[in-house]
Amino acid sequence: MELTIPSMSDIKRAHTRIARHILQTPVLTSHSIDEMVGASVYFKCENFQKVGAFKMRGAVNAIFSIVPEHRTKGFATHSSGNHAQAVALASKMAGVKAYIVMPSNSAEVKKNAAIGYGAEVIFCEPTLKSREDTLKKVTAETGATFIPPYDDQAIIAGQATAAKELMEEVVDLNVVMAPVGGGGLLSGTALACHYLSPKTAVIGAEPELADDAYQSVKKGKLMPARPPVTIADGLRTSLSPLTFEIIRNHVKEIVTVSETEIVDAMRIIWERMKIIIEPSCAVPFAALLKRKEEFKGQKIGIILTGGNVDLEDLPFGKSFAK
């Protein structure tokens, strides 16, 4: 099957389509962090986005790409959290119902948020097969249109708009870093850089305990994920053929980080920048800290992907396996 790669025109159209439904999030800097890493770091703060995550961009683009007469039976998806919230809110904006299949171990804050946006939430076992099987049953019963979490041209084009905004605000970035789970954001980021700033290197970051993207790129083929147990719950999904194709062609490398490195990076952002980010969001900054000697004197863009954390279960002070 031929894979459809979003074009620059697709990304521009997506940006125009979603502009009135999303926030243009700020780009923040920190002098103390710049000194810490020896580089100029620019954080694109999607933790301030509606639903608290970049996922709103792709969901709005996918849903509002569909003509109103084809939206009437609503939308459905499977997600561990942020995409669930995004589809729930975007569906509400479109005036239709959302059906969200969520793993039973999803963070409480994300479960409650999806319900709060008016979605009907259906819980399943925390495996990809269970998610997909439950979703098939839901769409068969409701007639709702499936909005994929990442394996979709409209989703990727929507996610690409975050990097587009970053590069329009901060010129001549040497590197842009983003986390990778299913690969929608990293794919979109890589395409935006490829089209708008080809000299900018794109680096993905991934937990060591959910490193299927790293393994796939290293071996040149899609590798199955082992059961993911990382604290970075938004990155427990695996690449698709579409996201893998884009990443293998347009991402320089993928850096993996430990659970301790993720939590340490998360804590630095909380303490130095006074903003809330979730563990998945901290992964690229953890990668920068791990490899900072390679980036001295450079201009680094990092997409902070989300800020949805369970305040009753913060990771600080906990110990993690090496």
mmCIF file of C-alpha atoms in Angstrom:
data_model
loop_
_atom_site.group_PDB
_atom_site.id
_atom_site.type_symbol
_atom_site.label_atom_id
_atom_site.label_comp_id
_atom_site.label_asym_id
_atom_site.label_seq_id
_atom_site.Cartn_x
_atom_site.Cartn_y
_atom_site.Cartn_z
ATOM 1 C CA MET A 1 0.000 0.000 0.000
ATOM 2 C CA GLU A 2 1.358 3.399 -0.982
ATOM 3 C CA LEU A 3 1.896 5.725 1.963
ATOM 4 C CA THR A 4 0.644 9.303 1.662
ATOM 5 C CA ILE A 5 3.169 11.762 3.094
ATOM 6 C CA PRO A 6 1.755 15.184 4.029
ATOM 7 C CA SER A 7 3.051 18.010 1.839
ATOM 8 C CA MET A 8 3.917 21.559 2.845
ATOM 9 C CA SER A 9 0.572 22.584 1.354
ATOM 10 C CA ASP A 10 -1.159 20.054 3.634
ATOM 11 C CA ILE A 11 0.578 21.562 6.665
ATOM 12 C CA LYS A 12 -0.290 25.132 5.659
ATOM 13 C CA ARG A 13 -3.928 24.185 5.070
ATOM 14 C CA ALA A 14 -3.998 22.429 8.429
ATOM 15 C CA HIS A 15 -2.652 25.536 10.141
ATOM 16 C CA THR A 16 -5.305 27.714 8.545
ATOM 17 C CA ARG A 17 -8.058 25.206 9.386
ATOM 18 C CA ILE A 18 -7.192 24.844 13.065
ATOM 19 C CA ALA A 19 -6.141 28.438 13.826
ATOM 20 C CA ARG A 20 -9.426 29.583 15.368
ATOM 21 C CA HIS A 21 -9.857 26.403 17.404
ATOM 22 C CA ILE A 22 -6.436 26.150 19.079
ATOM 23 C CA LEU A 23 -3.965 28.382 20.886
ATOM 24 C CA GLN A 24 -0.728 29.639 19.373
ATOM 25 C CA THR A 25 1.397 28.575 22.303
ATOM 26 C CA PRO A 26 4.371 30.594 23.550
ATOM 27 C CA VAL A 27 8.046 29.849 23.080
ATOM 28 C CA LEU A 28 9.826 30.198 26.433
ATOM 29 C CA THR A 29 13.484 30.312 27.388
ATOM 30 C CA SER A 30 15.425 29.947 30.630
ATOM 31 C CA HIS A 31 18.794 31.568 31.255
ATOM 32 C CA SER A 32 19.666 28.989 33.927
ATOM 33 C CA ILE A 33 18.850 26.093 31.589
ATOM 34 C CA ASP A 34 20.901 27.691 28.800
ATOM 35 C CA GLU A 35 23.853 27.882 31.197
ATOM 36 C CA MET A 36 23.254 24.308 32.333
ATOM 37 C CA VAL A 37 23.452 22.867 28.806
ATOM 38 C CA GLY A 38 25.767 25.438 27.204
ATOM 39 C CA ALA A 39 23.297 26.163 24.417
ATOM 40 C CA SER A 40 20.321 28.389 23.626
ATOM 41 C CA VAL A 41 17.174 26.351 24.232
ATOM 42 C CA TYR A 42 13.734 27.391 22.996
ATOM 43 C CA PHE A 43 10.770 25.523 24.463
ATOM 44 C CA LYS A 44 7.578 25.405 22.372
ATOM 45 C CA CYS A 45 5.048 25.116 25.192
ATOM 46 C CA GLU A 46 2.270 22.825 24.010
ATOM 47 C CA ASN A 47 1.597 22.096 27.667
ATOM 48 C CA PHE A 48 -0.348 25.392 27.456
ATOM 49 C CA GLN A 49 -2.394 24.151 24.491
ATOM 50 C CA LYS A 50 -6.106 23.380 24.817
ATOM 51 C CA VAL A 51 -6.507 20.000 26.585
ATOM 52 C CA GLY A 52 -2.956 20.580 27.826
ATOM 53 C CA ALA A 53 -1.237 18.903 24.890
ATOM 54 C CA PHE A 54 -0.205 19.210 21.228
ATOM 55 C CA LYS A 55 -2.699 16.470 20.370
ATOM 56 C CA MET A 56 -5.385 19.129 19.971
ATOM 57 C CA ARG A 57 -3.771 20.232 16.701
ATOM 58 C CA GLY A 58 -4.072 16.890 14.944
ATOM 59 C CA ALA A 59 -7.515 16.062 16.300
ATOM 60 C CA VAL A 60 -8.989 19.407 15.235
ATOM 61 C CA ASN A 61 -7.431 19.132 11.791
ATOM 62 C CA ALA A 62 -8.714 15.588 11.265
ATOM 63 C CA ILE A 63 -12.251 16.313 12.500
ATOM 64 C CA PHE A 64 -12.720 19.643 10.759
ATOM 65 C CA SER A 65 -11.316 18.196 7.518
ATOM 66 C CA ILE A 66 -14.526 16.157 7.363
ATOM 67 C CA VAL A 67 -17.557 17.906 5.912
ATOM 68 C CA PRO A 68 -20.330 18.579 8.458
ATOM 69 C CA GLU A 69 -22.848 16.164 6.918
ATOM 70 C CA HIS A 70 -20.379 13.307 7.487
ATOM 71 C CA ARG A 71 -19.780 14.171 11.153
ATOM 72 C CA THR A 72 -23.253 13.390 12.475
ATOM 73 C CA LYS A 73 -22.506 9.958 13.969
ATOM 74 C CA GLY A 74 -19.578 11.325 15.918
ATOM 75 C CA PHE A 75 -15.979 10.257 16.262
ATOM 76 C CA ALA A 76 -14.138 7.470 18.028
ATOM 77 C CA THR A 77 -10.554 6.719 18.948
ATOM 78 C CA HIS A 78 -8.338 4.756 21.289
ATOM 79 C CA SER A 79 -5.831 6.584 23.441
ATOM 80 C CA SER A 80 -4.065 6.489 26.794
ATOM 81 C CA GLY A 81 -4.954 10.091 27.428
ATOM 82 C CA ASN A 82 -4.009 13.241 25.545
ATOM 83 C CA HIS A 83 -5.387 12.199 22.155
ATOM 84 C CA ALA A 84 -8.514 11.040 23.968
ATOM 85 C CA GLN A 85 -9.018 14.493 25.430
ATOM 86 C CA ALA A 86 -8.296 16.159 22.094
ATOM 87 C CA VAL A 87 -10.842 14.068 20.182
ATOM 88 C CA ALA A 88 -13.367 14.600 22.962
ATOM 89 C CA LEU A 89 -13.019 18.398 22.893
ATOM 90 C CA ALA A 90 -12.736 18.678 19.105
ATOM 91 C CA SER A 91 -15.896 16.572 18.747
ATOM 92 C CA LYS A 92 -17.662 18.817 21.238
ATOM 93 C CA MET A 93 -16.576 21.853 19.184
ATOM 94 C CA ALA A 94 -17.995 20.157 16.088
ATOM 95 C CA GLY A 95 -21.269 19.527 17.927
ATOM 96 C CA VAL A 96 -21.116 15.726 17.866
ATOM 97 C CA LYS A 97 -20.429 12.858 20.258
ATOM 98 C CA ALA A 98 -17.054 11.267 20.970
ATOM 99 C CA TYR A 99 -16.465 7.623 21.933
ATOM 100 C CA ILE A 100 -13.088 7.049 23.571
ATOM 101 C CA VAL A 101 -11.493 3.649 24.186
ATOM 102 C CA MET A 102 -8.952 4.024 26.985
ATOM 103 C CA PRO A 103 -6.640 1.454 28.607
ATOM 104 C CA SER A 104 -7.660 0.744 32.177
ATOM 105 C CA ASN A 105 -4.252 1.923 33.443
ATOM 106 C CA SER A 106 -4.523 5.406 31.914
ATOM 107 C CA ALA A 107 -3.776 8.306 34.252
ATOM 108 C CA GLU A 108 -6.825 9.347 36.264
ATOM 109 C CA VAL A 109 -6.399 12.994 35.278
ATOM 110 C CA LYS A 110 -6.670 12.027 31.604
ATOM 111 C CA LYS A 111 -9.642 9.707 32.107
ATOM 112 C CA ASN A 112 -11.514 12.407 34.009
ATOM 113 C CA ALA A 113 -10.694 15.076 31.458
ATOM 114 C CA ALA A 114 -12.068 13.033 28.532
ATOM 115 C CA ILE A 115 -15.275 12.425 30.459
ATOM 116 C CA GLY A 116 -15.404 16.086 31.398
ATOM 117 C CA TYR A 117 -15.354 17.073 27.725
ATOM 118 C CA GLY A 118 -18.500 15.017 27.232
ATOM 119 C CA ALA A 119 -17.037 11.856 25.734
ATOM 120 C CA GLU A 120 -18.348 8.363 26.372
ATOM 121 C CA VAL A 121 -15.320 6.472 27.687
ATOM 122 C CA ILE A 122 -15.020 2.710 27.211
ATOM 123 C CA PHE A 123 -12.214 1.004 29.137
ATOM 124 C CA CYS A 124 -10.148 -1.904 27.833
ATOM 125 C CA GLU A 125 -7.121 -3.979 28.755
ATOM 126 C CA PRO A 126 -3.796 -2.102 28.402
ATOM 127 C CA THR A 127 -2.688 -3.795 25.177
ATOM 128 C CA LEU A 128 -2.760 -2.554 21.611
ATOM 129 C CA LYS A 129 -4.848 -5.550 20.513
ATOM 130 C CA SER A 130 -7.454 -4.869 23.182
ATOM 131 C CA ARG A 131 -7.575 -1.201 22.236
ATOM 132 C CA GLU A 132 -8.051 -1.983 18.551
ATOM 133 C CA ASP A 133 -10.575 -4.788 19.108
ATOM 134 C CA THR A 134 -12.656 -2.644 21.468
ATOM 135 C CA LEU A 135 -12.560 0.272 19.042
ATOM 136 C CA LYS A 136 -13.801 -1.930 16.180
ATOM 137 C CA LYS A 137 -16.753 -2.980 18.294
ATOM 138 C CA VAL A 138 -17.545 0.627 19.228
ATOM 139 C CA THR A 139 -17.406 1.930 15.647
ATOM 140 C CA ALA A 140 -19.491 -1.001 14.412
ATOM 141 C CA GLU A 141 -22.179 -0.265 17.005
ATOM 142 C CA THR A 142 -22.201 3.546 16.661
ATOM 143 C CA GLY A 143 -21.130 4.296 13.106
ATOM 144 C CA ALA A 144 -18.626 6.804 14.517
ATOM 145 C CA THR A 145 -15.641 7.794 12.378
ATOM 146 C CA PHE A 146 -12.264 6.620 13.655
ATOM 147 C CA ILE A 147 -9.733 9.374 14.347
ATOM 148 C CA PRO A 148 -6.336 7.627 14.584
ATOM 149 C CA PRO A 149 -3.914 8.748 17.291
ATOM 150 C CA TYR A 150 -1.008 9.157 14.853
ATOM 151 C CA ASP A 151 -1.218 6.919 11.769
ATOM 152 C CA ASP A 152 -3.017 9.438 9.584
ATOM 153 C CA GLN A 153 -2.086 12.169 7.120
ATOM 154 C CA ALA A 154 -4.402 14.781 8.660
ATOM 155 C CA ILE A 155 -3.176 14.028 12.183
ATOM 156 C CA ILE A 156 0.483 14.350 11.150
ATOM 157 C CA ALA A 157 -0.169 17.586 9.233
ATOM 158 C CA GLY A 158 -1.917 19.024 12.285
ATOM 159 C CA GLN A 159 0.907 18.058 14.629
ATOM 160 C CA ALA A 160 3.421 19.601 12.221
ATOM 161 C CA THR A 161 1.966 23.046 12.890
ATOM 162 C CA ALA A 162 3.664 23.203 16.306
ATOM 163 C CA ALA A 163 7.120 23.017 14.717
ATOM 164 C CA LYS A 164 5.974 25.402 11.964
ATOM 165 C CA GLU A 165 5.063 28.005 14.580
ATOM 166 C CA LEU A 166 8.337 27.412 16.438
ATOM 167 C CA MET A 167 10.471 27.959 13.330
ATOM 168 C CA GLU A 168 8.492 31.020 12.313
ATOM 169 C CA GLU A 169 9.210 32.550 15.724
ATOM 170 C CA VAL A 170 12.809 31.373 16.176
ATOM 171 C CA VAL A 171 14.889 31.379 12.994
ATOM 172 C CA ASP A 172 18.023 29.385 12.226
ATOM 173 C CA LEU A 173 17.525 26.597 14.756
ATOM 174 C CA ASN A 174 20.324 24.049 14.562
ATOM 175 C CA VAL A 175 18.235 21.263 16.084
ATOM 176 C CA VAL A 176 14.592 20.567 16.887
ATOM 177 C CA MET A 177 13.858 17.787 19.390
ATOM 178 C CA ALA A 178 10.578 15.996 20.052
ATOM 179 C CA PRO A 179 9.539 12.804 21.836
ATOM 180 C CA VAL A 180 8.365 9.743 19.936
ATOM 181 C CA GLY A 181 5.663 7.232 20.798
ATOM 182 C CA GLY A 182 3.449 6.470 17.820
ATOM 183 C CA GLY A 183 5.413 9.033 15.847
ATOM 184 C CA GLY A 184 2.732 11.527 14.800
ATOM 185 C CA LEU A 185 4.422 14.531 16.385
ATOM 186 C CA LEU A 186 7.964 13.521 15.437
ATOM 187 C CA SER A 187 6.838 12.831 11.857
ATOM 188 C CA GLY A 188 5.098 16.178 11.603
ATOM 189 C CA THR A 189 8.058 17.961 13.176
ATOM 190 C CA ALA A 190 10.463 16.280 10.764
ATOM 191 C CA LEU A 191 8.347 17.232 7.739
ATOM 192 C CA ALA A 192 7.949 20.845 8.891
ATOM 193 C CA CYS A 193 11.719 21.159 9.314
ATOM 194 C CA HIS A 194 12.369 19.400 6.006
ATOM 195 C CA TYR A 195 10.129 21.836 4.130
ATOM 196 C CA LEU A 196 10.883 25.058 6.032
ATOM 197 C CA SER A 197 14.432 24.670 7.329
ATOM 198 C CA PRO A 198 16.249 21.735 5.721
ATOM 199 C CA LYS A 199 19.500 22.508 7.534
ATOM 200 C CA THR A 200 17.800 22.018 10.906
ATOM 201 C CA ALA A 201 18.472 18.545 12.298
ATOM 202 C CA VAL A 202 15.539 16.709 13.853
ATOM 203 C CA ILE A 203 16.235 14.416 16.792
ATOM 204 C CA GLY A 204 13.708 12.128 18.419
ATOM 205 C CA ALA A 205 13.804 11.087 22.064
ATOM 206 C CA GLU A 206 12.370 7.917 23.539
ATOM 207 C CA PRO A 207 12.329 6.065 26.872
ATOM 208 C CA GLU A 208 14.709 3.121 27.093
ATOM 209 C CA LEU A 209 11.777 1.041 28.363
ATOM 210 C CA ALA A 210 9.722 1.776 25.228
ATOM 211 C CA ASP A 211 12.391 1.976 22.552
ATOM 212 C CA ASP A 212 10.675 0.430 19.526
ATOM 213 C CA ALA A 213 11.321 3.537 17.388
ATOM 214 C CA TYR A 214 15.034 3.481 18.227
ATOM 215 C CA GLN A 215 15.198 -0.237 17.442
ATOM 216 C CA SER A 216 13.204 0.187 14.224
ATOM 217 C CA VAL A 217 15.461 2.939 12.897
ATOM 218 C CA LYS A 218 18.591 1.063 13.949
ATOM 219 C CA LYS A 219 17.500 -2.146 12.188
ATOM 220 C CA GLY A 220 15.817 -0.518 9.201
ATOM 221 C CA LYS A 221 12.460 -2.198 9.723
ATOM 222 C CA LEU A 222 9.472 -1.888 12.024
ATOM 223 C CA MET A 223 10.247 -3.697 15.256
ATOM 224 C CA PRO A 224 7.513 -4.871 17.616
ATOM 225 C CA ALA A 225 7.422 -3.095 20.948
ATOM 226 C CA ARG A 226 8.040 -5.032 24.134
ATOM 227 C CA PRO A 227 5.419 -4.430 26.830
ATOM 228 C CA PRO A 228 6.038 -0.759 27.660
ATOM 229 C CA VAL A 229 6.371 0.027 31.359
ATOM 230 C CA THR A 230 7.799 3.531 31.157
ATOM 231 C CA ILE A 231 6.551 6.381 33.335
ATOM 232 C CA ALA A 232 6.154 8.311 30.058
ATOM 233 C CA ASP A 233 2.623 7.003 29.492
ATOM 234 C CA GLY A 234 2.089 9.043 26.322
ATOM 235 C CA LEU A 235 4.980 7.222 24.631
ATOM 236 C CA ARG A 236 3.884 3.636 25.206
ATOM 237 C CA THR A 237 2.572 3.244 21.650
ATOM 238 C CA SER A 238 4.487 1.936 18.634
ATOM 239 C CA LEU A 239 5.322 3.422 15.242
ATOM 240 C CA SER A 240 3.098 2.791 12.245
ATOM 241 C CA PRO A 241 4.325 2.149 8.697
ATOM 242 C CA LEU A 242 3.541 5.789 7.799
ATOM 243 C CA THR A 243 5.307 7.392 10.750
ATOM 244 C CA PHE A 244 8.251 5.002 10.425
ATOM 245 C CA GLU A 245 8.681 5.917 6.760
ATOM 246 C CA ILE A 246 8.803 9.638 7.547
ATOM 247 C CA ILE A 247 11.077 9.209 10.563
ATOM 248 C CA ARG A 248 13.585 6.962 8.809
ATOM 249 C CA ASN A 249 13.940 9.523 6.006
ATOM 250 C CA HIS A 250 13.857 12.809 7.890
ATOM 251 C CA VAL A 251 14.984 12.253 11.503
ATOM 252 C CA LYS A 252 18.720 12.356 12.169
ATOM 253 C CA GLU A 253 18.649 10.026 15.154
ATOM 254 C CA ILE A 254 16.655 8.839 18.145
ATOM 255 C CA VAL A 255 18.169 9.148 21.609
ATOM 256 C CA THR A 256 16.944 6.927 24.436
ATOM 257 C CA VAL A 257 16.841 7.936 28.095
ATOM 258 C CA SER A 258 16.306 6.165 31.396
ATOM 259 C CA GLU A 259 13.377 6.584 33.757
ATOM 260 C CA THR A 260 15.593 8.437 36.217
ATOM 261 C CA GLU A 261 16.787 10.797 33.485
ATOM 262 C CA ILE A 262 13.168 11.499 32.492
ATOM 263 C CA VAL A 263 12.145 12.382 36.051
ATOM 264 C CA ASP A 264 15.272 14.487 36.628
ATOM 265 C CA ALA A 265 14.581 16.462 33.443
ATOM 266 C CA MET A 266 10.943 16.904 34.410
ATOM 267 C CA ARG A 267 11.973 18.235 37.798
ATOM 268 C CA ILE A 268 14.383 20.772 36.290
ATOM 269 C CA ILE A 269 11.632 22.170 34.070
ATOM 270 C CA TRP A 270 9.235 22.428 37.014
ATOM 271 C CA GLU A 271 11.866 24.086 39.223
ATOM 272 C CA ARG A 272 13.644 26.377 36.764
ATOM 273 C CA MET A 273 10.784 27.392 34.463
ATOM 274 C CA LYS A 274 7.914 27.211 36.971
ATOM 275 C CA ILE A 275 5.691 25.331 34.528
ATOM 276 C CA ILE A 276 4.019 21.922 34.735
ATOM 277 C CA ILE A 277 5.022 19.262 32.239
ATOM 278 C CA GLU A 278 4.243 15.551 32.183
ATOM 279 C CA PRO A 279 6.866 12.779 32.025
ATOM 280 C CA SER A 280 6.463 12.157 28.268
ATOM 281 C CA CYS A 281 7.086 15.846 27.716
ATOM 282 C CA ALA A 282 10.420 15.724 29.580
ATOM 283 C CA VAL A 283 11.954 13.018 27.383
ATOM 284 C CA PRO A 284 13.584 15.268 24.720
ATOM 285 C CA PHE A 285 15.001 17.591 27.380
ATOM 286 C CA ALA A 286 16.387 14.519 29.147
ATOM 287 C CA ALA A 287 18.047 13.544 25.863
ATOM 288 C CA LEU A 288 19.567 17.017 25.543
ATOM 289 C CA LEU A 289 20.940 16.841 29.084
ATOM 290 C CA LYS A 290 22.362 13.387 28.394
ATOM 291 C CA ARG A 291 24.164 14.535 25.231
ATOM 292 C CA LYS A 292 24.719 18.217 26.005
ATOM 293 C CA GLU A 293 28.408 18.192 25.059
ATOM 294 C CA GLU A 294 27.378 17.589 21.440
ATOM 295 C CA PHE A 295 25.140 20.661 21.333
ATOM 296 C CA LYS A 296 27.276 23.372 22.929
ATOM 297 C CA GLY A 297 26.743 26.808 21.406
ATOM 298 C CA GLN A 298 23.800 25.698 19.261
ATOM 299 C CA LYS A 299 20.187 26.899 19.026
ATOM 300 C CA ILE A 300 17.940 24.042 20.131
ATOM 301 C CA GLY A 301 14.168 23.916 19.811
ATOM 302 C CA ILE A 302 12.275 21.491 22.056
ATOM 303 C CA ILE A 303 8.567 20.806 21.778
ATOM 304 C CA LEU A 304 7.108 20.481 25.256
ATOM 305 C CA THR A 305 4.253 18.195 24.391
ATOM 306 C CA GLY A 306 1.910 18.283 27.362
ATOM 307 C CA GLY A 307 1.220 19.097 30.981
ATOM 308 C CA ASN A 308 -1.378 16.570 32.114
ATOM 309 C CA VAL A 309 -0.077 15.008 35.305
ATOM 310 C CA ASP A 310 -1.768 13.227 38.169
ATOM 311 C CA LEU A 311 -0.961 15.512 41.100
ATOM 312 C CA GLU A 312 -1.746 12.656 43.479
ATOM 313 C CA ASP A 313 0.996 10.500 41.945
ATOM 314 C CA LEU A 314 4.007 12.669 41.169
ATOM 315 C CA PRO A 315 7.266 10.810 40.368
ATOM 316 C CA PHE A 316 9.661 13.027 42.297
ATOM 317 C CA GLY A 317 11.533 11.194 45.020
ATOM 318 C CA LYS A 318 10.690 7.745 43.644
ATOM 319 C CA SER A 319 13.431 5.342 42.601
ATOM 320 C CA PHE A 320 13.504 3.749 39.168
ATOM 321 C CA ALA A 321 15.327 0.754 37.754
ATOM 322 C CA LYS A 322 18.403 1.595 35.724
#
